[in-house]
Amino acid sequence: MSLRSPLARVLGLGAAGDGTSHWWAQRITAVAMLILGAWFAVSLPGLDLTDRGAVASWVAAPFNSVLLILLIAVGAYHSQLGTRVVIEDYSRGWAKVAGLVAVQFIHVVVAGAGILAVLRIGTGG
Amino acid sequence: MAANQRPLSPHLQVYRPQITSVLSILHRITGVIMSVGIVALIYWLLALAGGDASYATALAVLGSVPGKLLLFGWSLAFFYHLSNGVRHLFWDSGRGFELPQVYRSGWAAVGMASLLTIVFWAAVLSGGQP
C-alpha cells in the first residue's frame, strides 16, 4: 500500500516539489554549452584581440551575434542552475534564501548587460 | 538532534581523497570559477561596446600578469568542466559505472582537458594560424 495520494503519483514531482525539471534543464543546457563553448573556443584564437575594430566587426556579424547572445543567455542559465545547487548544499536558513536570491539577481543583471553589449556592437552603437 | 545541527552534504573531511572524489569536487569548483568568469567575459564585451578608451583599459586589465593568470585559469576550468561534463552526460546514459571504467574515463577527462588547454593557448599565441 502506498501512502502517496493518487494525485502526487500522477504529478510525479517528489518530495522537493519540482521533479526532474532542474536535472533535465541542466543536461539540455550542458549540451547547448558544449556546442556554443566549442564554437567560442575555436573562434577566439582567430581574432586579433588588440584590434578593437576587427573584434567589433566580428561580434557584429549576424551569425556571431546570435551565437554570442545564446552563449551568454544559456551560459548564465546553466551557471545559475549550478551555483543554486552549491548554495543549497552548503548553507541554511536566511543565508540560503539571501544567497539564492542574490545569485539569481546577479545572473540576470550580468546576462542582460552582456546581451545589451552584443546588441549595441551589432547595431554599430 | 535539532534540525540546524545536522551535517550538510557532502561531508568531505571524513574521506581520503581519491581520483573519483577529487574529479567530482573539481567539476563543481571549475563550475563556480566559470560563474565568476562570465563577469569577465561580459566586462570585455561591455568595454568593446563602450569605445576605444574603454577597450584599451580592458586590454590593459586582462593583459596584466594577474589578468593573464586568471584567463589561463578560466580556460583550464572551461576545458576541464567541458571534458568532465561529457563524462557526466555519458554516465547519464547508464553506462561506464564499473570502477575500472570510472578510473579510465576520469584520467581521460584530465588528459583531454590538458590537451585542449595546450592546443587552445598554442593557437592563441600563434595568432590563430594552424
PDB file of C-alpha atoms in Angstrom:
ATOM      1  CA  MET A   1       0.000   0.000   0.000  1.00  0.00           C
ATOM      2  CA  SER A   2       1.322   3.433  -0.881  1.00  0.00           C
ATOM      3  CA  LEU A   3       0.738   6.405   1.385  1.00  0.00           C
ATOM      4  CA  ARG A   4       1.139   8.797  -1.554  1.00  0.00           C
ATOM      5  CA  SER A   5      -2.044  10.299  -2.903  1.00  0.00           C
ATOM      6  CA  PRO A   6      -3.053   9.352  -6.450  1.00  0.00           C
ATOM      7  CA  LEU A   7      -2.566  12.999  -7.461  1.00  0.00           C
ATOM      8  CA  ALA A   8       1.024  13.088  -6.130  1.00  0.00           C
ATOM      9  CA  ARG A   9       1.795   9.879  -8.021  1.00  0.00           C
ATOM     10  CA  VAL A  10       0.401  11.269 -11.278  1.00  0.00           C
ATOM     11  CA  LEU A  11       2.263  14.587 -10.944  1.00  0.00           C
ATOM     12  CA  GLY A  12       5.497  12.724 -10.153  1.00  0.00           C
ATOM     13  CA  LEU A  13       7.151  15.760  -8.535  1.00  0.00           C
ATOM     14  CA  GLY A  14       8.611  14.002  -5.482  1.00  0.00           C
ATOM     15  CA  ALA A  15       9.427  15.478  -2.077  1.00  0.00           C
ATOM     16  CA  ALA A  16      11.248  18.562  -3.399  1.00  0.00           C
ATOM     17  CA  GLY A  17       8.220  19.537  -5.471  1.00  0.00           C
ATOM     18  CA  ASP A  18       9.958  20.119  -8.778  1.00  0.00           C
ATOM     19  CA  GLY A  19      10.546  16.591 -10.056  1.00  0.00           C
ATOM     20  CA  THR A  20      13.280  16.193 -12.681  1.00  0.00           C
ATOM     21  CA  SER A  21      12.950  19.689 -14.199  1.00  0.00           C
ATOM     22  CA  HIS A  22      16.204  21.062 -12.695  1.00  0.00           C
ATOM     23  CA  TRP A  23      18.182  17.935 -13.594  1.00  0.00           C
ATOM     24  CA  TRP A  24      16.810  17.903 -17.143  1.00  0.00           C
ATOM     25  CA  ALA A  25      17.371  21.649 -17.715  1.00  0.00           C
ATOM     26  CA  GLN A  26      20.975  21.207 -16.540  1.00  0.00           C
ATOM     27  CA  ARG A  27      21.582  18.439 -19.113  1.00  0.00           C
ATOM     28  CA  ILE A  28      19.916  20.266 -22.001  1.00  0.00           C
ATOM     29  CA  THR A  29      21.872  23.467 -21.312  1.00  0.00           C
ATOM     30  CA  ALA A  30      25.040  21.358 -20.885  1.00  0.00           C
ATOM     31  CA  VAL A  31      24.649  20.006 -24.431  1.00  0.00           C
ATOM     32  CA  ALA A  32      23.956  23.525 -25.724  1.00  0.00           C
ATOM     33  CA  MET A  33      27.040  24.859 -23.893  1.00  0.00           C
ATOM     34  CA  LEU A  34      29.150  22.049 -25.384  1.00  0.00           C
ATOM     35  CA  ILE A  35      28.272  23.350 -28.872  1.00  0.00           C
ATOM     36  CA  LEU A  36      28.384  27.092 -28.043  1.00  0.00           C
ATOM     37  CA  GLY A  37      31.538  26.791 -25.906  1.00  0.00           C
ATOM     38  CA  ALA A  38      33.362  24.795 -28.587  1.00  0.00           C
ATOM     39  CA  TRP A  39      32.413  27.423 -31.184  1.00  0.00           C
ATOM     40  CA  PHE A  40      33.680  30.252 -28.928  1.00  0.00           C
ATOM     41  CA  ALA A  41      36.941  28.456 -28.065  1.00  0.00           C
ATOM     42  CA  VAL A  42      37.610  27.747 -31.751  1.00  0.00           C
ATOM     43  CA  SER A  43      36.753  31.335 -32.776  1.00  0.00           C
ATOM     44  CA  LEU A  44      38.818  33.244 -30.189  1.00  0.00           C
ATOM     45  CA  PRO A  45      42.341  32.336 -31.400  1.00  0.00           C
ATOM     46  CA  GLY A  46      41.455  33.571 -34.914  1.00  0.00           C
ATOM     47  CA  LEU A  47      40.791  37.100 -33.627  1.00  0.00           C
ATOM     48  CA  ASP A  48      43.367  39.848 -33.157  1.00  0.00           C
ATOM     49  CA  LEU A  49      42.073  40.905 -29.748  1.00  0.00           C
ATOM     50  CA  THR A  50      44.215  44.065 -29.713  1.00  0.00           C
ATOM     51  CA  ASP A  51      42.361  45.405 -32.793  1.00  0.00           C
ATOM     52  CA  ARG A  52      39.066  46.800 -31.494  1.00  0.00           C
ATOM     53  CA  GLY A  53      37.615  47.434 -34.967  1.00  0.00           C
ATOM     54  CA  ALA A  54      38.285  43.874 -36.124  1.00  0.00           C
ATOM     55  CA  VAL A  55      36.843  42.329 -32.953  1.00  0.00           C
ATOM     56  CA  ALA A  56      33.770  44.603 -33.102  1.00  0.00           C
ATOM     57  CA  SER A  57      33.037  43.710 -36.726  1.00  0.00           C
ATOM     58  CA  TRP A  58      33.407  40.013 -35.855  1.00  0.00           C
ATOM     59  CA  VAL A  59      30.881  40.435 -32.995  1.00  0.00           C
ATOM     60  CA  ALA A  60      28.594  42.463 -35.288  1.00  0.00           C
ATOM     61  CA  ALA A  61      28.361  39.725 -37.944  1.00  0.00           C
ATOM     62  CA  PRO A  62      24.791  38.347 -37.543  1.00  0.00           C
ATOM     63  CA  PHE A  63      25.855  34.696 -37.171  1.00  0.00           C
ATOM     64  CA  ASN A  64      28.345  35.609 -34.423  1.00  0.00           C
ATOM     65  CA  SER A  65      25.896  37.990 -32.690  1.00  0.00           C
ATOM     66  CA  VAL A  66      23.244  35.277 -32.435  1.00  0.00           C
ATOM     67  CA  LEU A  67      25.679  32.664 -31.114  1.00  0.00           C
ATOM     68  CA  LEU A  68      27.225  35.145 -28.641  1.00  0.00           C
ATOM     69  CA  ILE A  69      23.796  36.070 -27.258  1.00  0.00           C
ATOM     70  CA  LEU A  70      22.950  32.368 -26.944  1.00  0.00           C
ATOM     71  CA  LEU A  71      26.329  31.719 -25.267  1.00  0.00           C
ATOM     72  CA  ILE A  72      25.599  34.459 -22.711  1.00  0.00           C
ATOM     73  CA  ALA A  73      21.953  33.507 -22.082  1.00  0.00           C
ATOM     74  CA  VAL A  74      22.423  29.724 -21.945  1.00  0.00           C
ATOM     75  CA  GLY A  75      25.723  30.106 -20.066  1.00  0.00           C
ATOM     76  CA  ALA A  76      24.124  32.320 -17.420  1.00  0.00           C
ATOM     77  CA  TYR A  77      21.187  29.930 -17.072  1.00  0.00           C
ATOM     78  CA  HIS A  78      23.447  26.870 -16.756  1.00  0.00           C
ATOM     79  CA  SER A  79      25.634  28.782 -14.273  1.00  0.00           C
ATOM     80  CA  GLN A  80      22.568  29.755 -12.252  1.00  0.00           C
ATOM     81  CA  LEU A  81      21.415  26.120 -12.097  1.00  0.00           C
ATOM     82  CA  GLY A  82      24.833  25.042 -10.799  1.00  0.00           C
ATOM     83  CA  THR A  83      25.532  27.803  -8.265  1.00  0.00           C
ATOM     84  CA  ARG A  84      21.989  27.315  -6.954  1.00  0.00           C
ATOM     85  CA  VAL A  85      22.811  23.707  -6.002  1.00  0.00           C
ATOM     86  CA  VAL A  86      26.116  24.768  -4.422  1.00  0.00           C
ATOM     87  CA  ILE A  87      24.298  27.261  -2.181  1.00  0.00           C
ATOM     88  CA  GLU A  88      21.564  24.735  -1.345  1.00  0.00           C
ATOM     89  CA  ASP A  89      24.265  22.222  -0.317  1.00  0.00           C
ATOM     90  CA  TYR A  90      26.428  24.452   1.874  1.00  0.00           C
ATOM     91  CA  SER A  91      24.121  26.988   3.529  1.00  0.00           C
ATOM     92  CA  ARG A  92      20.922  27.026   5.527  1.00  0.00           C
ATOM     93  CA  GLY A  93      18.221  29.359   6.823  1.00  0.00           C
ATOM     94  CA  TRP A  94      18.319  33.030   5.894  1.00  0.00           C
ATOM     95  CA  ALA A  95      21.814  32.794   4.427  1.00  0.00           C
ATOM     96  CA  LYS A  96      20.491  30.226   1.961  1.00  0.00           C
ATOM     97  CA  VAL A  97      17.470  32.320   0.963  1.00  0.00           C
ATOM     98  CA  ALA A  98      19.548  35.502   0.630  1.00  0.00           C
ATOM     99  CA  GLY A  99      22.253  33.649  -1.295  1.00  0.00           C
ATOM    100  CA  LEU A 100      19.767  32.109  -3.728  1.00  0.00           C
ATOM    101  CA  VAL A 101      18.057  35.449  -4.391  1.00  0.00           C
ATOM    102  CA  ALA A 102      21.418  37.244  -4.798  1.00  0.00           C
ATOM    103  CA  VAL A 103      22.758  34.610  -7.215  1.00  0.00           C
ATOM    104  CA  GLN A 104      19.631  34.813  -9.378  1.00  0.00           C
ATOM    105  CA  PHE A 105      19.667  38.631  -9.423  1.00  0.00           C
ATOM    106  CA  ILE A 106      23.370  38.744 -10.333  1.00  0.00           C
ATOM    107  CA  HIS A 107      22.922  36.241 -13.164  1.00  0.00           C
ATOM    108  CA  VAL A 108      20.029  38.190 -14.683  1.00  0.00           C
ATOM    109  CA  VAL A 109      21.903  41.513 -14.444  1.00  0.00           C
ATOM    110  CA  VAL A 110      25.142  40.094 -15.897  1.00  0.00           C
ATOM    111  CA  ALA A 111      23.362  38.292 -18.747  1.00  0.00           C
ATOM    112  CA  GLY A 112      21.254  41.364 -19.513  1.00  0.00           C
ATOM    113  CA  ALA A 113      24.341  43.595 -19.640  1.00  0.00           C
ATOM    114  CA  GLY A 114      26.161  41.131 -21.904  1.00  0.00           C
ATOM    115  CA  ILE A 115      23.265  40.818 -24.354  1.00  0.00           C
ATOM    116  CA  LEU A 116      22.903  44.624 -24.427  1.00  0.00           C
ATOM    117  CA  ALA A 117      26.634  44.937 -25.224  1.00  0.00           C
ATOM    118  CA  VAL A 118      26.361  42.495 -28.148  1.00  0.00           C
ATOM    119  CA  LEU A 119      23.263  44.294 -29.488  1.00  0.00           C
ATOM    120  CA  ARG A 120      24.975  47.687 -29.268  1.00  0.00           C
ATOM    121  CA  ILE A 121      28.045  46.403 -31.091  1.00  0.00           C
ATOM    122  CA  GLY A 122      25.755  44.719 -33.645  1.00  0.00           C
ATOM    123  CA  THR A 123      23.885  47.936 -34.376  1.00  0.00           C
ATOM    124  CA  GLY A 124      27.073  49.985 -34.545  1.00  0.00           C
ATOM    125  CA  GLY A 125      26.102  51.959 -31.426  1.00  0.00           C
TER     126      GLY A 125
ATOM    127  CA  MET B   1      19.279  16.343  17.167  1.00  0.00           C
ATOM    128  CA  ALA B   2      17.970  19.785  16.268  1.00  0.00           C
ATOM    129  CA  ALA B   3      17.418  20.364  12.572  1.00  0.00           C
ATOM    130  CA  ASN B   4      20.073  23.072  12.378  1.00  0.00           C
ATOM    131  CA  GLN B   5      22.730  20.778  13.935  1.00  0.00           C
ATOM    132  CA  ARG B   6      22.589  18.171  11.194  1.00  0.00           C
ATOM    133  CA  PRO B   7      25.656  17.817   8.960  1.00  0.00           C
ATOM    134  CA  LEU B   8      25.475  19.369   5.490  1.00  0.00           C
ATOM    135  CA  SER B   9      26.483  17.463   2.348  1.00  0.00           C
ATOM    136  CA  PRO B  10      28.943  16.283   1.199  1.00  0.00           C
ATOM    137  CA  HIS B  11      30.886  15.947   4.468  1.00  0.00           C
ATOM    138  CA  LEU B  12      34.260  15.935   2.671  1.00  0.00           C
ATOM    139  CA  GLN B  13      36.536  15.829   5.693  1.00  0.00           C
ATOM    140  CA  VAL B  14      35.846  12.169   6.539  1.00  0.00           C
ATOM    141  CA  TYR B  15      37.032  10.807   3.190  1.00  0.00           C
ATOM    142  CA  ARG B  16      40.526  10.036   1.890  1.00  0.00           C
ATOM    143  CA  PRO B  17      40.989  11.890  -1.415  1.00  0.00           C
ATOM    144  CA  GLN B  18      40.881   9.630  -4.464  1.00  0.00           C
ATOM    145  CA  ILE B  19      40.537  10.282  -8.177  1.00  0.00           C
ATOM    146  CA  THR B  20      36.768   9.747  -8.167  1.00  0.00           C
ATOM    147  CA  SER B  21      36.053  12.231  -5.388  1.00  0.00           C
ATOM    148  CA  VAL B  22      38.740  14.736  -6.431  1.00  0.00           C
ATOM    149  CA  LEU B  23      37.452  14.921 -10.021  1.00  0.00           C
ATOM    150  CA  SER B  24      33.893  15.248  -8.738  1.00  0.00           C
ATOM    151  CA  ILE B  25      34.668  18.218  -6.490  1.00  0.00           C
ATOM    152  CA  LEU B  26      36.841  19.713  -9.254  1.00  0.00           C
ATOM    153  CA  HIS B  27      33.806  19.669 -11.538  1.00  0.00           C
ATOM    154  CA  ARG B  28      31.913  21.766  -9.021  1.00  0.00           C
ATOM    155  CA  ILE B  29      34.860  24.088  -8.296  1.00  0.00           C
ATOM    156  CA  THR B  30      35.569  24.703 -12.000  1.00  0.00           C
ATOM    157  CA  GLY B  31      31.855  25.427 -12.481  1.00  0.00           C
ATOM    158  CA  VAL B  32      31.920  28.091  -9.771  1.00  0.00           C
ATOM    159  CA  ILE B  33      35.177  29.516 -11.199  1.00  0.00           C
ATOM    160  CA  MET B  34      33.484  29.917 -14.580  1.00  0.00           C
ATOM    161  CA  SER B  35      30.413  31.520 -12.997  1.00  0.00           C
ATOM    162  CA  VAL B  36      32.828  34.257 -11.911  1.00  0.00           C
ATOM    163  CA  GLY B  37      34.489  34.119 -15.347  1.00  0.00           C
ATOM    164  CA  ILE B  38      31.215  35.108 -17.032  1.00  0.00           C
ATOM    165  CA  VAL B  39      31.596  38.513 -15.354  1.00  0.00           C
ATOM    166  CA  ALA B  40      34.982  38.950 -17.056  1.00  0.00           C
ATOM    167  CA  LEU B  41      33.525  37.929 -20.429  1.00  0.00           C
ATOM    168  CA  ILE B  42      30.722  40.468 -20.038  1.00  0.00           C
ATOM    169  CA  TYR B  43      33.183  43.147 -18.901  1.00  0.00           C
ATOM    170  CA  TRP B  44      35.191  42.534 -22.077  1.00  0.00           C
ATOM    171  CA  LEU B  45      32.044  42.840 -24.265  1.00  0.00           C
ATOM    172  CA  LEU B  46      30.863  45.992 -22.456  1.00  0.00           C
ATOM    173  CA  ALA B  47      34.311  47.562 -22.916  1.00  0.00           C
ATOM    174  CA  LEU B  48      34.204  46.614 -26.592  1.00  0.00           C
ATOM    175  CA  ALA B  49      30.805  48.302 -26.933  1.00  0.00           C
ATOM    176  CA  GLY B  50      31.997  51.328 -24.957  1.00  0.00           C
ATOM    177  CA  GLY B  51      34.594  52.595 -27.412  1.00  0.00           C
ATOM    178  CA  ASP B  52      38.374  52.792 -27.936  1.00  0.00           C
ATOM    179  CA  ALA B  53      39.217  54.194 -24.490  1.00  0.00           C
ATOM    180  CA  SER B  54      37.273  51.591 -22.503  1.00  0.00           C
ATOM    181  CA  TYR B  55      38.548  48.770 -24.735  1.00  0.00           C
ATOM    182  CA  ALA B  56      42.146  49.888 -24.202  1.00  0.00           C
ATOM    183  CA  THR B  57      41.527  49.823 -20.421  1.00  0.00           C
ATOM    184  CA  ALA B  58      40.035  46.323 -20.655  1.00  0.00           C
ATOM    185  CA  LEU B  59      43.046  45.104 -22.674  1.00  0.00           C
ATOM    186  CA  ALA B  60      45.379  46.566 -20.032  1.00  0.00           C
ATOM    187  CA  VAL B  61      43.419  44.893 -17.187  1.00  0.00           C
ATOM    188  CA  LEU B  62      43.085  41.489 -18.876  1.00  0.00           C
ATOM    189  CA  GLY B  63      46.594  41.648 -20.320  1.00  0.00           C
ATOM    190  CA  SER B  64      48.287  42.346 -16.978  1.00  0.00           C
ATOM    191  CA  VAL B  65      50.078  39.492 -15.207  1.00  0.00           C
ATOM    192  CA  PRO B  66      47.182  38.752 -12.779  1.00  0.00           C
ATOM    193  CA  GLY B  67      44.773  39.143 -15.731  1.00  0.00           C
ATOM    194  CA  LYS B  68      46.699  36.625 -17.823  1.00  0.00           C
ATOM    195  CA  LEU B  69      46.863  34.174 -14.914  1.00  0.00           C
ATOM    196  CA  LEU B  70      43.085  34.473 -14.453  1.00  0.00           C
ATOM    197  CA  LEU B  71      42.474  33.969 -18.187  1.00  0.00           C
ATOM    198  CA  PHE B  72      44.659  30.848 -18.154  1.00  0.00           C
ATOM    199  CA  GLY B  73      42.814  29.566 -15.072  1.00  0.00           C
ATOM    200  CA  TRP B  74      39.424  30.197 -16.675  1.00  0.00           C
ATOM    201  CA  SER B  75      40.485  28.395 -19.862  1.00  0.00           C
ATOM    202  CA  LEU B  76      41.695  25.381 -17.851  1.00  0.00           C
ATOM    203  CA  ALA B  77      38.461  25.385 -15.805  1.00  0.00           C
ATOM    204  CA  PHE B  78      36.441  25.643 -19.023  1.00  0.00           C
ATOM    205  CA  PHE B  79      38.158  22.700 -20.732  1.00  0.00           C
ATOM    206  CA  TYR B  80      38.063  20.533 -17.600  1.00  0.00           C
ATOM    207  CA  HIS B  81      34.371  21.243 -16.964  1.00  0.00           C
ATOM    208  CA  LEU B  82      33.661  20.555 -20.650  1.00  0.00           C
ATOM    209  CA  SER B  83      35.603  17.257 -20.699  1.00  0.00           C
ATOM    210  CA  ASN B  84      34.225  16.014 -17.394  1.00  0.00           C
ATOM    211  CA  GLY B  85      30.768  17.246 -18.447  1.00  0.00           C
ATOM    212  CA  VAL B  86      30.865  14.905 -21.443  1.00  0.00           C
ATOM    213  CA  ARG B  87      31.799  12.149 -18.962  1.00  0.00           C
ATOM    214  CA  HIS B  88      28.707  13.051 -16.913  1.00  0.00           C
ATOM    215  CA  LEU B  89      26.455  13.005 -19.984  1.00  0.00           C
ATOM    216  CA  PHE B  90      27.867   9.570 -20.861  1.00  0.00           C
ATOM    217  CA  TRP B  91      27.080   8.375 -17.326  1.00  0.00           C
ATOM    218  CA  ASP B  92      23.523   9.678 -17.773  1.00  0.00           C
ATOM    219  CA  SER B  93      23.048   7.023 -20.452  1.00  0.00           C
ATOM    220  CA  GLY B  94      23.521   4.467 -17.649  1.00  0.00           C
ATOM    221  CA  ARG B  95      26.928   3.218 -18.813  1.00  0.00           C
ATOM    222  CA  GLY B  96      30.513   3.337 -17.533  1.00  0.00           C
ATOM    223  CA  PHE B  97      29.913   2.793 -13.805  1.00  0.00           C
ATOM    224  CA  GLU B  98      32.314  -0.132 -13.218  1.00  0.00           C
ATOM    225  CA  LEU B  99      35.261   1.078 -11.128  1.00  0.00           C
ATOM    226  CA  PRO B 100      37.971   0.444 -13.787  1.00  0.00           C
ATOM    227  CA  GLN B 101      35.816   2.321 -16.326  1.00  0.00           C
ATOM    228  CA  VAL B 102      35.313   5.209 -13.901  1.00  0.00           C
ATOM    229  CA  TYR B 103      39.084   5.473 -13.354  1.00  0.00           C
ATOM    230  CA  ARG B 104      39.765   5.301 -17.083  1.00  0.00           C
ATOM    231  CA  SER B 105      37.156   7.934 -18.034  1.00  0.00           C
ATOM    232  CA  GLY B 106      38.436  10.129 -15.181  1.00  0.00           C
ATOM    233  CA  TRP B 107      42.023  10.114 -16.475  1.00  0.00           C
ATOM    234  CA  ALA B 108      40.660  10.579 -20.000  1.00  0.00           C
ATOM    235  CA  ALA B 109      38.846  13.746 -18.851  1.00  0.00           C
ATOM    236  CA  VAL B 110      42.032  15.051 -17.194  1.00  0.00           C
ATOM    237  CA  GLY B 111      44.078  14.249 -20.314  1.00  0.00           C
ATOM    238  CA  MET B 112      41.522  15.813 -22.653  1.00  0.00           C
ATOM    239  CA  ALA B 113      41.315  18.979 -20.526  1.00  0.00           C
ATOM    240  CA  SER B 114      45.123  19.358 -20.513  1.00  0.00           C
ATOM    241  CA  LEU B 115      45.378  18.694 -24.249  1.00  0.00           C
ATOM    242  CA  LEU B 116      42.595  21.154 -25.167  1.00  0.00           C
ATOM    243  CA  THR B 117      44.108  23.860 -22.931  1.00  0.00           C
ATOM    244  CA  ILE B 118      47.557  23.420 -24.535  1.00  0.00           C
ATOM    245  CA  VAL B 119      46.115  23.401 -28.089  1.00  0.00           C
ATOM    246  CA  PHE B 120      43.971  26.476 -27.314  1.00  0.00           C
ATOM    247  CA  TRP B 121      46.878  28.568 -25.990  1.00  0.00           C
ATOM    248  CA  ALA B 122      49.182  27.374 -28.766  1.00  0.00           C
ATOM    249  CA  ALA B 123      46.543  28.624 -31.243  1.00  0.00           C
ATOM    250  CA  VAL B 124      46.151  31.930 -29.395  1.00  0.00           C
ATOM    251  CA  LEU B 125      49.897  32.567 -29.165  1.00  0.00           C
ATOM    252  CA  SER B 126      50.474  31.695 -32.832  1.00  0.00           C
ATOM    253  CA  GLY B 127      47.814  34.252 -33.798  1.00  0.00           C
ATOM    254  CA  GLY B 128      45.214  31.681 -34.810  1.00  0.00           C
ATOM    255  CA  GLN B 129      47.313  30.293 -37.682  1.00  0.00           C
ATOM    256  CA  PRO B 130      47.327  26.467 -37.519  1.00  0.00           C
TER     257      PRO B 130
END
